[in-house]
Amino acid sequence: MWKRVLDRAGIEEPQLRRDYTQQRRAVRRFATAEYAAARLLLPAPLVPHVVAAVAFMHDTDDRIDRGTWDDRTAALTEWDGLVRKAFAEGDSELPVLRCLVRTAEHHPDVRASVEEFLKGCEREVAWRTIADEAELERYMEQYSLPALMLTACLLAPPDAAARAAFIGGCHRLIRAMQRFDFLEDLSEDVRAGRPGVPADAVARHGADLTRPSAELGRLVVEQADLADTDLAAAACLTDVVDPSYRPFLRTLIGVQRLRLDAVRHAGASLATRTSGPPAPAAAALLLRETVARARRTGH
Protein backbone atom coordinates (compact mmCIF):
# COMPACT_ATOMS: atom_id res chain seq x y z
CA MET A 1 0.00 0.00 0.00
CA TRP A 2 1.09 3.57 -0.72
CA LYS A 3 0.75 4.60 2.95
CA ARG A 4 3.26 1.91 3.87
CA VAL A 5 5.63 3.15 1.17
CA LEU A 6 5.49 6.65 2.68
CA ASP A 7 6.13 5.17 6.12
CA ARG A 8 9.19 3.32 4.90
CA ALA A 9 10.48 6.48 3.21
CA GLY A 10 10.27 8.36 6.52
CA ILE A 11 7.62 10.80 5.29
CA GLU A 12 5.49 11.33 8.37
CA GLU A 13 4.02 14.85 8.27
CA PRO A 14 0.35 14.74 7.14
CA GLN A 15 0.72 17.63 4.66
CA LEU A 16 3.78 16.10 3.03
CA ARG A 17 2.07 12.72 2.82
CA ARG A 18 -0.77 14.41 0.93
CA ASP A 19 1.75 16.25 -1.28
CA TYR A 20 3.62 13.08 -2.22
CA THR A 21 0.33 11.31 -2.85
CA GLN A 22 -0.69 14.12 -5.20
CA GLN A 23 2.60 13.82 -7.11
CA ARG A 24 2.16 10.05 -7.26
CA ARG A 25 -1.25 10.47 -8.92
CA ALA A 26 0.20 12.91 -11.45
CA VAL A 27 3.17 10.69 -12.33
CA ARG A 28 0.97 7.62 -12.59
CA ARG A 29 -1.24 9.54 -15.03
CA PHE A 30 1.42 10.96 -17.40
CA ALA A 31 4.09 8.26 -17.02
CA THR A 32 2.09 5.12 -16.31
CA ALA A 33 4.68 2.57 -17.41
CA GLU A 34 7.57 4.33 -15.68
CA TYR A 35 5.59 4.64 -12.47
CA ALA A 36 4.65 0.95 -12.55
CA ALA A 37 8.30 -0.04 -13.02
CA ALA A 38 9.45 2.14 -10.12
CA ARG A 39 6.64 1.01 -7.83
CA LEU A 40 7.14 -2.70 -8.53
CA LEU A 41 10.91 -2.91 -8.92
CA LEU A 42 12.55 -0.29 -6.70
CA PRO A 43 12.93 -0.52 -2.90
CA ALA A 44 9.90 1.09 -1.24
CA PRO A 45 11.86 3.81 0.65
CA LEU A 46 13.12 5.20 -2.66
CA VAL A 47 9.84 5.29 -4.59
CA PRO A 48 8.36 8.57 -3.21
CA HIS A 49 11.62 10.35 -3.97
CA VAL A 50 11.69 9.06 -7.53
CA VAL A 51 8.09 10.23 -7.86
CA ALA A 52 9.02 13.70 -6.57
CA ALA A 53 11.92 14.04 -9.01
CA VAL A 54 9.87 12.88 -12.00
CA ALA A 55 6.98 15.17 -11.06
CA PHE A 56 9.33 18.15 -10.80
CA MET A 57 10.90 17.40 -14.18
CA HIS A 58 7.48 17.07 -15.83
CA ASP A 59 6.19 20.27 -14.21
CA THR A 60 9.27 22.16 -15.39
CA ASP A 61 8.96 20.84 -18.93
CA ASP A 62 5.27 21.72 -19.04
CA ARG A 63 5.96 25.28 -17.92
CA ILE A 64 8.75 26.03 -20.41
CA ASP A 65 7.34 24.20 -23.43
CA ARG A 66 4.49 26.52 -24.35
CA GLY A 67 4.21 29.77 -26.29
CA THR A 68 6.81 31.94 -27.97
CA TRP A 69 10.49 32.07 -27.13
CA ASP A 70 9.78 35.12 -24.94
CA ASP A 71 6.97 33.24 -23.17
CA ARG A 72 9.19 30.24 -22.54
CA THR A 73 12.10 32.36 -21.31
CA ALA A 74 9.84 34.28 -18.93
CA ALA A 75 8.33 31.03 -17.64
CA LEU A 76 11.78 29.59 -16.96
CA THR A 77 12.91 32.74 -15.14
CA GLU A 78 9.82 32.68 -12.94
CA TRP A 79 10.11 28.96 -12.24
CA ASP A 80 13.82 29.20 -11.46
CA GLY A 81 13.01 31.84 -8.86
CA LEU A 82 10.29 29.73 -7.26
CA VAL A 83 12.58 26.70 -7.05
CA ARG A 84 15.42 28.67 -5.48
CA LYS A 85 13.01 30.30 -3.03
CA ALA A 86 11.71 26.87 -2.00
CA PHE A 87 15.20 25.59 -1.27
CA ALA A 88 16.19 28.78 0.56
CA GLU A 89 13.12 28.71 2.79
CA GLY A 90 12.71 24.95 3.04
CA ASP A 91 9.09 25.29 2.00
CA SER A 92 6.83 26.37 -0.85
CA GLU A 93 3.21 27.07 -1.68
CA LEU A 94 3.50 24.44 -4.43
CA PRO A 95 3.21 20.75 -3.46
CA VAL A 96 5.64 19.67 -6.19
CA LEU A 97 8.34 21.91 -4.71
CA ARG A 98 7.57 20.94 -1.12
CA CYS A 99 8.19 17.33 -2.13
CA LEU A 100 11.35 18.24 -4.05
CA VAL A 101 12.80 20.07 -1.05
CA ARG A 102 12.06 17.16 1.28
CA THR A 103 13.52 14.66 -1.19
CA ALA A 104 16.70 16.74 -1.41
CA GLU A 105 16.92 16.63 2.40
CA HIS A 106 16.86 12.82 2.25
CA HIS A 107 19.11 12.66 -0.85
CA PRO A 108 21.46 15.69 -1.03
CA ASP A 109 22.63 14.86 -4.57
CA VAL A 110 19.21 15.94 -5.79
CA ARG A 111 19.94 19.61 -5.06
CA ALA A 112 23.01 19.66 -7.32
CA SER A 113 21.05 17.80 -10.01
CA VAL A 114 18.29 20.40 -9.84
CA GLU A 115 20.87 23.20 -10.32
CA GLU A 116 22.32 21.50 -13.40
CA PHE A 117 18.87 20.77 -14.79
CA LEU A 118 17.63 24.35 -14.44
CA LYS A 119 20.80 25.61 -16.09
CA GLY A 120 20.23 23.14 -18.93
CA CYS A 121 16.67 24.36 -19.35
CA GLU A 122 18.12 27.53 -20.85
CA ARG A 123 19.36 25.46 -23.79
CA GLU A 124 16.03 23.63 -24.03
CA VAL A 125 14.20 26.95 -24.29
CA ALA A 126 16.65 28.43 -26.80
CA TRP A 127 17.16 25.76 -29.46
CA ARG A 128 15.29 25.71 -32.77
CA THR A 129 17.31 23.26 -34.85
CA ILE A 130 20.37 21.11 -34.19
CA ALA A 131 23.08 21.68 -36.76
CA ASP A 132 25.29 18.62 -36.33
CA GLU A 133 26.48 15.86 -34.00
CA ALA A 134 28.62 18.29 -31.98
CA GLU A 135 25.60 20.49 -31.24
CA LEU A 136 23.46 17.45 -30.45
CA GLU A 137 26.11 16.29 -27.97
CA ARG A 138 26.10 19.71 -26.29
CA TYR A 139 22.31 19.58 -26.04
CA MET A 140 22.48 16.13 -24.46
CA GLU A 141 25.24 17.09 -22.02
CA GLN A 142 23.63 20.37 -21.00
CA TYR A 143 19.94 19.39 -20.87
CA SER A 144 19.15 15.72 -21.51
CA LEU A 145 21.70 14.25 -19.09
CA PRO A 146 20.88 16.65 -16.24
CA ALA A 147 17.20 15.82 -16.76
CA LEU A 148 17.94 12.11 -16.45
CA MET A 149 20.18 12.65 -13.42
CA LEU A 150 17.31 14.18 -11.45
CA THR A 151 16.14 10.61 -10.88
CA ALA A 152 19.29 8.66 -11.72
CA CYS A 153 21.24 10.38 -8.94
CA LEU A 154 18.98 8.52 -6.50
CA LEU A 155 20.44 5.24 -7.78
CA ALA A 156 24.08 6.31 -8.04
CA PRO A 157 26.63 4.19 -6.12
CA PRO A 158 28.66 5.90 -3.37
CA ASP A 159 32.05 4.53 -4.49
CA ALA A 160 33.85 7.10 -6.64
CA ALA A 161 34.97 4.71 -9.40
CA ALA A 162 31.58 3.01 -9.58
CA ARG A 163 29.89 6.41 -9.60
CA ALA A 164 32.01 7.57 -12.55
CA ALA A 165 31.08 4.41 -14.46
CA PHE A 166 27.43 4.96 -13.53
CA ILE A 167 27.41 8.53 -14.85
CA GLY A 168 29.13 7.36 -18.02
CA GLY A 169 26.46 4.70 -18.48
CA CYS A 170 23.73 7.29 -17.89
CA HIS A 171 25.34 9.47 -20.55
CA ARG A 172 25.24 6.63 -23.07
CA LEU A 173 21.67 5.77 -22.09
CA ILE A 174 20.35 9.30 -22.51
CA ARG A 175 22.20 9.71 -25.81
CA ALA A 176 20.32 6.69 -27.10
CA MET A 177 17.01 7.76 -25.58
CA GLN A 178 17.22 11.33 -26.83
CA ARG A 179 18.16 10.26 -30.34
CA PHE A 180 15.20 7.96 -30.80
CA ASP A 181 12.97 10.36 -28.91
CA PHE A 182 13.68 12.84 -31.70
CA LEU A 183 12.86 10.11 -34.23
CA GLU A 184 9.65 9.03 -32.48
CA ASP A 185 8.35 12.60 -32.43
CA LEU A 186 9.75 13.64 -35.82
CA SER A 187 6.41 14.50 -37.42
CA GLU A 188 5.31 16.61 -34.44
CA ASP A 189 8.68 18.32 -34.08
CA VAL A 190 8.77 19.24 -37.76
CA ARG A 191 5.31 20.80 -37.53
CA ALA A 192 6.49 22.77 -34.49
CA GLY A 193 9.60 23.92 -36.39
CA ARG A 194 11.99 22.15 -33.96
CA PRO A 195 13.29 18.92 -35.55
CA GLY A 196 15.91 17.25 -33.37
CA VAL A 197 17.64 15.17 -36.03
CA PRO A 198 20.95 16.91 -36.89
CA ALA A 199 20.50 19.12 -39.96
CA ASP A 200 23.78 18.00 -41.52
CA ALA A 201 22.61 14.36 -41.44
CA VAL A 202 19.31 15.36 -43.06
CA ALA A 203 21.21 17.21 -45.80
CA ARG A 204 23.68 14.35 -46.30
CA HIS A 205 20.86 11.92 -47.02
CA GLY A 206 18.84 14.47 -48.98
CA ALA A 207 15.84 13.61 -46.82
CA ASP A 208 12.57 15.52 -46.75
CA LEU A 209 11.36 15.30 -43.16
CA THR A 210 7.76 16.02 -44.17
CA ARG A 211 7.12 12.90 -46.25
CA PRO A 212 8.11 9.23 -46.32
CA SER A 213 10.93 8.44 -48.75
CA ALA A 214 13.87 6.10 -49.25
CA GLU A 215 16.18 8.94 -48.24
CA LEU A 216 14.33 9.43 -44.98
CA GLY A 217 14.37 5.69 -44.40
CA ARG A 218 18.17 5.66 -44.68
CA LEU A 219 18.40 8.61 -42.29
CA VAL A 220 16.28 6.75 -39.73
CA VAL A 221 18.47 3.65 -40.05
CA GLU A 222 21.63 5.70 -39.53
CA GLN A 223 20.26 7.46 -36.44
CA ALA A 224 18.87 4.19 -35.05
CA ASP A 225 22.25 2.50 -35.49
CA LEU A 226 23.96 5.30 -33.55
CA ALA A 227 21.38 4.97 -30.77
CA ASP A 228 21.84 1.19 -30.76
CA THR A 229 25.56 1.55 -30.06
CA ASP A 230 24.91 3.80 -27.08
CA LEU A 231 22.10 1.64 -25.75
CA ALA A 232 24.32 -1.45 -25.82
CA ALA A 233 27.03 0.44 -23.91
CA ALA A 234 24.50 1.58 -21.30
CA ALA A 235 24.03 -2.04 -20.18
CA CYS A 236 27.02 -1.49 -17.88
CA LEU A 237 24.68 0.35 -15.53
CA THR A 238 23.38 -2.87 -14.06
CA ASP A 239 26.93 -3.89 -13.10
CA VAL A 240 27.70 -0.87 -10.93
CA VAL A 241 24.51 -0.17 -8.96
CA ASP A 242 23.21 -1.77 -5.81
CA PRO A 243 21.64 -5.17 -6.60
CA SER A 244 18.24 -3.93 -5.44
CA TYR A 245 18.18 -1.40 -8.31
CA ARG A 246 19.14 -3.82 -11.07
CA PRO A 247 15.64 -5.13 -11.96
CA PHE A 248 14.44 -1.57 -12.50
CA LEU A 249 17.42 -0.66 -14.69
CA ARG A 250 17.13 -3.84 -16.73
CA THR A 251 13.49 -3.02 -17.35
CA LEU A 252 14.26 0.58 -18.23
CA ILE A 253 16.93 -0.44 -20.73
CA GLY A 254 14.69 -3.21 -22.08
CA VAL A 255 11.88 -0.75 -22.74
CA GLN A 256 14.32 1.52 -24.58
CA ARG A 257 15.25 -1.47 -26.74
CA LEU A 258 11.55 -1.90 -27.56
CA ARG A 259 11.33 1.79 -28.45
CA LEU A 260 14.34 1.49 -30.74
CA ASP A 261 12.92 -1.58 -32.45
CA ALA A 262 9.65 0.28 -33.01
CA VAL A 263 11.52 3.21 -34.58
CA ARG A 264 13.32 0.86 -36.95
CA HIS A 265 10.03 -0.79 -37.89
CA ALA A 266 8.37 2.59 -38.52
CA GLY A 267 11.23 3.81 -40.73
CA ALA A 268 10.28 6.54 -43.17
CA SER A 269 6.67 6.55 -41.95
CA LEU A 270 7.89 8.60 -38.99
CA ALA A 271 7.39 11.60 -41.26
CA THR A 272 3.65 11.20 -40.78
CA ARG A 273 3.16 9.36 -37.49
CA THR A 274 4.70 8.93 -34.08
CA SER A 275 6.18 5.74 -32.70
CA GLY A 276 6.49 4.02 -29.34
CA PRO A 277 7.10 0.66 -27.68
CA PRO A 278 4.36 -1.96 -28.03
CA ALA A 279 2.44 -1.98 -24.75
CA PRO A 280 2.09 -5.80 -24.50
CA ALA A 281 5.83 -6.33 -24.90
CA ALA A 282 6.63 -3.64 -22.32
CA ALA A 283 4.11 -5.15 -19.89
CA ALA A 284 5.58 -8.63 -20.40
CA LEU A 285 9.08 -7.30 -19.69
CA LEU A 286 7.89 -5.65 -16.48
CA LEU A 287 6.06 -8.81 -15.42
CA ARG A 288 9.14 -11.00 -15.94
CA GLU A 289 11.33 -8.73 -13.83
CA THR A 290 8.65 -8.41 -11.14
CA VAL A 291 8.25 -12.19 -10.85
CA ALA A 292 12.03 -12.71 -10.80
CA ARG A 293 12.45 -10.04 -8.11
CA ALA A 294 9.71 -11.61 -5.99
CA ARG A 295 11.42 -15.00 -6.20
CA ARG A 296 14.77 -13.54 -5.18
CA THR A 297 13.37 -11.61 -2.22
CA GLY A 298 10.78 -14.14 -1.16
CA HIS A 299 7.91 -11.65 -1.55
XYZ file of C-alpha atoms in Angstrom:
299
model
C 0.000 0.000 0.000
C 1.089 3.570 -0.722
C 0.748 4.595 2.948
C 3.255 1.909 3.872
C 5.626 3.151 1.167
C 5.486 6.649 2.679
C 6.128 5.173 6.121
C 9.190 3.322 4.903
C 10.475 6.481 3.213
C 10.266 8.357 6.517
C 7.622 10.803 5.291
C 5.487 11.328 8.366
C 4.018 14.854 8.265
C 0.346 14.745 7.143
C 0.715 17.629 4.661
C 3.780 16.103 3.033
C 2.068 12.724 2.821
C -0.766 14.414 0.935
C 1.748 16.247 -1.276
C 3.624 13.079 -2.220
C 0.334 11.312 -2.850
C -0.689 14.118 -5.202
C 2.598 13.817 -7.114
C 2.161 10.052 -7.257
C -1.250 10.473 -8.923
C 0.199 12.908 -11.450
C 3.168 10.693 -12.333
C 0.968 7.622 -12.588
C -1.236 9.540 -15.029
C 1.416 10.964 -17.404
C 4.087 8.261 -17.023
C 2.094 5.122 -16.308
C 4.680 2.572 -17.414
C 7.570 4.327 -15.677
C 5.589 4.643 -12.465
C 4.654 0.950 -12.550
C 8.296 -0.039 -13.017
C 9.451 2.141 -10.116
C 6.639 1.009 -7.830
C 7.144 -2.697 -8.534
C 10.908 -2.907 -8.916
C 12.553 -0.290 -6.702
C 12.926 -0.522 -2.901
C 9.900 1.087 -1.245
C 11.857 3.807 0.652
C 13.122 5.199 -2.662
C 9.841 5.287 -4.590
C 8.361 8.566 -3.206
C 11.618 10.354 -3.966
C 11.692 9.060 -7.532
C 8.090 10.232 -7.863
C 9.021 13.696 -6.568
C 11.920 14.038 -9.012
C 9.867 12.877 -12.003
C 6.976 15.171 -11.059
C 9.334 18.152 -10.802
C 10.905 17.397 -14.180
C 7.479 17.074 -15.827
C 6.189 20.266 -14.212
C 9.268 22.157 -15.393
C 8.960 20.839 -18.934
C 5.270 21.722 -19.041
C 5.956 25.282 -17.923
C 8.747 26.034 -20.414
C 7.344 24.200 -23.433
C 4.491 26.520 -24.348
C 4.208 29.767 -26.287
C 6.805 31.937 -27.970
C 10.487 32.072 -27.129
C 9.776 35.117 -24.940
C 6.972 33.244 -23.166
C 9.195 30.237 -22.545
C 12.098 32.362 -21.312
C 9.841 34.279 -18.934
C 8.326 31.034 -17.643
C 11.778 29.591 -16.959
C 12.913 32.742 -15.136
C 9.816 32.684 -12.937
C 10.109 28.960 -12.240
C 13.823 29.195 -11.457
C 13.014 31.840 -8.865
C 10.288 29.733 -7.258
C 12.578 26.697 -7.048
C 15.420 28.668 -5.483
C 13.012 30.304 -3.030
C 11.706 26.873 -1.998
C 15.205 25.590 -1.270
C 16.192 28.777 0.564
C 13.119 28.707 2.792
C 12.712 24.954 3.039
C 9.085 25.293 1.999
C 6.828 26.375 -0.852
C 3.207 27.066 -1.680
C 3.500 24.444 -4.429
C 3.210 20.750 -3.461
C 5.640 19.671 -6.186
C 8.337 21.914 -4.707
C 7.573 20.943 -1.115
C 8.192 17.334 -2.135
C 11.346 18.241 -4.055
C 12.797 20.066 -1.045
C 12.063 17.159 1.283
C 13.515 14.658 -1.192
C 16.698 16.739 -1.406
C 16.922 16.626 2.396
C 16.857 12.823 2.246
C 19.107 12.664 -0.845
C 21.459 15.689 -1.026
C 22.629 14.860 -4.568
C 19.206 15.938 -5.790
C 19.935 19.612 -5.062
C 23.008 19.656 -7.324
C 21.050 17.800 -10.009
C 18.286 20.403 -9.838
C 20.867 23.195 -10.323
C 22.323 21.500 -13.402
C 18.870 20.769 -14.792
C 17.631 24.349 -14.444
C 20.800 25.609 -16.089
C 20.233 23.143 -18.931
C 16.670 24.356 -19.348
C 18.122 27.534 -20.848
C 19.356 25.457 -23.792
C 16.030 23.630 -24.031
C 14.204 26.951 -24.291
C 16.653 28.431 -26.796
C 17.160 25.760 -29.457
C 15.291 25.709 -32.767
C 17.308 23.257 -34.852
C 20.369 21.112 -34.188
C 23.085 21.680 -36.756
C 25.294 18.624 -36.327
C 26.476 15.863 -34.002
C 28.615 18.287 -31.981
C 25.600 20.490 -31.245
C 23.465 17.445 -30.451
C 26.112 16.293 -27.973
C 26.104 19.714 -26.295
C 22.312 19.576 -26.036
C 22.479 16.129 -24.457
C 25.237 17.092 -22.024
C 23.629 20.374 -21.004
C 19.942 19.395 -20.870
C 19.155 15.722 -21.507
C 21.702 14.245 -19.095
C 20.884 16.646 -16.235
C 17.197 15.823 -16.764
C 17.937 12.105 -16.449
C 20.183 12.652 -13.425
C 17.307 14.176 -11.453
C 16.141 10.613 -10.877
C 19.293 8.658 -11.724
C 21.241 10.382 -8.939
C 18.975 8.516 -6.503
C 20.436 5.240 -7.780
C 24.082 6.313 -8.040
C 26.630 4.187 -6.123
C 28.658 5.903 -3.370
C 32.048 4.530 -4.489
C 33.851 7.103 -6.644
C 34.973 4.708 -9.397
C 31.581 3.007 -9.581
C 29.891 6.408 -9.600
C 32.007 7.571 -12.549
C 31.079 4.412 -14.460
C 27.432 4.958 -13.529
C 27.406 8.534 -14.846
C 29.134 7.358 -18.023
C 26.457 4.700 -18.476
C 23.729 7.285 -17.886
C 25.345 9.471 -20.548
C 25.244 6.626 -23.074
C 21.671 5.772 -22.093
C 20.353 9.299 -22.506
C 22.199 9.708 -25.814
C 20.319 6.692 -27.099
C 17.008 7.760 -25.583
C 17.223 11.333 -26.831
C 18.156 10.260 -30.340
C 15.198 7.964 -30.802
C 12.966 10.364 -28.913
C 13.677 12.844 -31.700
C 12.859 10.109 -34.230
C 9.647 9.032 -32.481
C 8.347 12.601 -32.428
C 9.754 13.637 -35.816
C 6.410 14.499 -37.419
C 5.305 16.609 -34.440
C 8.678 18.319 -34.079
C 8.774 19.239 -37.761
C 5.314 20.798 -37.531
C 6.493 22.767 -34.488
C 9.604 23.917 -36.386
C 11.986 22.146 -33.961
C 13.293 18.922 -35.553
C 15.912 17.246 -33.366
C 17.639 15.171 -36.034
C 20.948 16.914 -36.892
C 20.502 19.116 -39.959
C 23.783 18.002 -41.519
C 22.609 14.356 -41.437
C 19.310 15.360 -43.061
C 21.214 17.207 -45.802
C 23.682 14.352 -46.301
C 20.857 11.923 -47.023
C 18.844 14.469 -48.984
C 15.843 13.613 -46.822
C 12.570 15.516 -46.749
C 11.357 15.300 -43.159
C 7.762 16.023 -44.168
C 7.117 12.899 -46.249
C 8.112 9.231 -46.324
C 10.932 8.435 -48.749
C 13.867 6.101 -49.249
C 16.178 8.937 -48.240
C 14.332 9.432 -44.977
C 14.371 5.687 -44.403
C 18.169 5.655 -44.682
C 18.397 8.610 -42.292
C 16.281 6.752 -39.729
C 18.466 3.647 -40.047
C 21.633 5.700 -39.531
C 20.261 7.456 -36.442
C 18.871 4.194 -35.046
C 22.250 2.499 -35.492
C 23.959 5.302 -33.548
C 21.384 4.969 -30.768
C 21.841 1.185 -30.763
C 25.562 1.547 -30.058
C 24.913 3.800 -27.080
C 22.098 1.636 -25.750
C 24.321 -1.446 -25.820
C 27.030 0.439 -23.910
C 24.497 1.575 -21.299
C 24.028 -2.042 -20.182
C 27.023 -1.491 -17.884
C 24.677 0.353 -15.529
C 23.380 -2.873 -14.058
C 26.927 -3.895 -13.104
C 27.703 -0.869 -10.929
C 24.506 -0.170 -8.961
C 23.211 -1.770 -5.806
C 21.640 -5.168 -6.602
C 18.236 -3.931 -5.435
C 18.183 -1.398 -8.307
C 19.140 -3.818 -11.074
C 15.642 -5.131 -11.956
C 14.444 -1.574 -12.499
C 17.415 -0.656 -14.686
C 17.132 -3.845 -16.734
C 13.488 -3.025 -17.346
C 14.258 0.582 -18.234
C 16.926 -0.444 -20.731
C 14.692 -3.206 -22.080
C 11.877 -0.751 -22.742
C 14.322 1.518 -24.580
C 15.249 -1.466 -26.737
C 11.554 -1.898 -27.562
C 11.334 1.787 -28.453
C 14.341 1.491 -30.737
C 12.920 -1.584 -32.451
C 9.654 0.276 -33.013
C 11.518 3.212 -34.580
C 13.322 0.857 -36.948
C 10.032 -0.790 -37.892
C 8.369 2.585 -38.524
C 11.233 3.808 -40.727
C 10.283 6.542 -43.170
C 6.670 6.549 -41.951
C 7.891 8.603 -38.988
C 7.391 11.604 -41.264
C 3.647 11.205 -40.782
C 3.160 9.360 -37.489
C 4.704 8.934 -34.080
C 6.185 5.737 -32.703
C 6.488 4.023 -29.342
C 7.100 0.663 -27.676
C 4.356 -1.957 -28.032
C 2.437 -1.983 -24.754
C 2.088 -5.799 -24.498
C 5.828 -6.334 -24.896
C 6.627 -3.641 -22.323
C 4.114 -5.151 -19.889
C 5.582 -8.627 -20.400
C 9.077 -7.304 -19.689
C 7.894 -5.653 -16.478
C 6.064 -8.807 -15.420
C 9.139 -10.999 -15.941
C 11.331 -8.732 -13.833
C 8.651 -8.414 -11.141
C 8.254 -12.189 -10.849
C 12.026 -12.709 -10.800
C 12.447 -10.043 -8.105
C 9.711 -11.608 -5.989
C 11.415 -15.004 -6.203
C 14.768 -13.537 -5.181
C 13.373 -11.611 -2.224
C 10.779 -14.141 -1.163
C 7.906 -11.654 -1.545
